[in-house]
Amino acid sequence: PRTMHRTVRRCPGQGERTLIRAPVVSSHIRSVGYDAASRTLEVEFGGGEIYHYHGVSEQEHHDLMHAHSIGKHLNLAIKGKHRHSKAHV
């Protein structure tokens, strides 16, 4: 069974924020979460790596979550368009 994942992130000037990632059906992505206040998309990949994509709109998050292929959509619409950083957990 797939379960929700909870991450506590430190946001400059905003203290700590809790972000909840939802499991997704994808061969390369385990879960995806979004924080509208900071416009941060959090993606957990199959190997356990977690990346933050910055400046992602709510519409972009919605489109990703409803894409036929989440991995393909991430590659085409998010990667390369938004700054990203690897999460240190």
Tab-separated table of C-alpha atoms in Angstrom:
chain	number	residue	atom	x	y	z
A	1	PRO	CA	0.000	0.000	0.000
A	2	ARG	CA	1.130	3.524	-0.784
A	3	THR	CA	1.245	5.975	2.102
A	4	MET	CA	1.579	9.744	2.365
A	5	HIS	CA	5.039	11.063	3.171
A	6	ARG	CA	5.607	14.061	5.428
A	7	THR	CA	8.663	16.307	5.156
A	8	VAL	CA	9.620	19.208	7.407
A	9	ARG	CA	11.545	21.834	5.460
A	10	ARG	CA	13.339	24.939	6.652
A	11	CYS	CA	12.300	27.948	4.587
A	12	PRO	CA	14.364	31.144	4.819
A	13	GLY	CA	12.319	33.795	6.601
A	14	GLN	CA	9.386	31.409	7.122
A	15	GLY	CA	10.712	28.971	9.738
A	16	GLU	CA	9.793	25.328	9.304
A	17	ARG	CA	7.014	24.139	6.998
A	18	THR	CA	5.488	20.701	6.744
A	19	LEU	CA	5.019	19.400	3.232
A	20	ILE	CA	3.034	16.253	2.517
A	21	ARG	CA	3.943	14.198	-0.540
A	22	ALA	CA	1.342	11.980	-2.161
A	23	PRO	CA	2.370	8.659	-3.706
A	24	VAL	CA	2.090	8.557	-7.500
A	25	VAL	CA	1.957	5.836	-10.119
A	26	SER	CA	5.215	6.211	-12.014
A	27	SER	CA	8.160	4.015	-12.864
A	28	HIS	CA	10.695	6.644	-11.716
A	29	ILE	CA	8.869	8.861	-9.193
A	30	ARG	CA	7.616	7.671	-5.783
A	31	SER	CA	5.801	10.742	-4.480
A	32	VAL	CA	5.082	14.413	-5.172
A	33	GLY	CA	4.229	17.278	-2.833
A	34	TYR	CA	3.611	20.989	-3.244
A	35	ASP	CA	3.793	24.033	-0.975
A	36	ALA	CA	1.754	26.885	-2.465
A	37	ALA	CA	3.111	29.507	-0.033
A	38	SER	CA	6.697	29.026	-1.221
A	39	ARG	CA	5.741	27.708	-4.705
A	40	THR	CA	7.931	24.654	-4.113
A	41	LEU	CA	7.363	21.296	-5.769
A	42	GLU	CA	8.964	18.370	-3.940
A	43	VAL	CA	9.632	15.162	-5.873
A	44	GLU	CA	10.861	11.874	-4.422
A	45	PHE	CA	12.440	9.677	-7.066
A	46	GLY	CA	12.569	5.877	-7.121
A	47	GLY	CA	16.060	5.722	-5.630
A	48	GLY	CA	14.971	7.793	-2.623
A	49	GLU	CA	16.464	11.111	-3.767
A	50	ILE	CA	14.288	14.152	-3.047
A	51	TYR	CA	14.458	17.322	-5.133
A	52	HIS	CA	12.799	20.720	-4.728
A	53	TYR	CA	11.743	22.676	-7.803
A	54	HIS	CA	11.333	26.384	-7.037
A	55	GLY	CA	8.864	28.879	-8.498
A	56	VAL	CA	6.345	26.246	-9.594
A	57	SER	CA	2.772	27.552	-9.915
A	58	GLU	CA	-0.299	25.794	-8.538
A	59	GLN	CA	-1.444	25.212	-12.124
A	60	GLU	CA	1.866	23.542	-13.015
A	61	HIS	CA	1.522	21.280	-9.957
A	62	HIS	CA	-2.065	20.439	-10.933
A	63	ASP	CA	-1.037	19.675	-14.516
A	64	LEU	CA	1.764	17.406	-13.290
A	65	MET	CA	-0.504	15.458	-10.957
A	66	HIS	CA	-3.071	14.922	-13.717
A	67	ALA	CA	-0.633	14.090	-16.515
A	68	HIS	CA	-0.882	10.743	-18.288
A	69	SER	CA	2.848	10.266	-17.576
A	70	ILE	CA	4.075	12.135	-14.504
A	71	GLY	CA	7.741	11.450	-15.278
A	72	LYS	CA	7.463	12.643	-18.856
A	73	HIS	CA	5.545	15.751	-17.787
A	74	LEU	CA	8.143	16.551	-15.119
A	75	ASN	CA	10.912	16.283	-17.718
A	76	LEU	CA	9.118	18.419	-20.313
A	77	ALA	CA	7.351	21.065	-18.218
A	78	ILE	CA	9.275	21.436	-14.937
A	79	LYS	CA	12.934	20.384	-15.309
A	80	GLY	CA	14.994	22.991	-17.104
A	81	LYS	CA	12.306	25.621	-16.531
A	82	HIS	CA	12.604	25.855	-12.743
A	83	ARG	CA	15.598	26.119	-10.445
A	84	HIS	CA	16.026	22.954	-8.385
A	85	SER	CA	17.973	21.736	-5.376
A	86	LYS	CA	18.568	18.338	-3.796
A	87	ALA	CA	16.964	18.000	-0.370
A	88	HIS	CA	19.219	17.062	2.517
A	89	VAL	CA	17.266	14.665	4.700
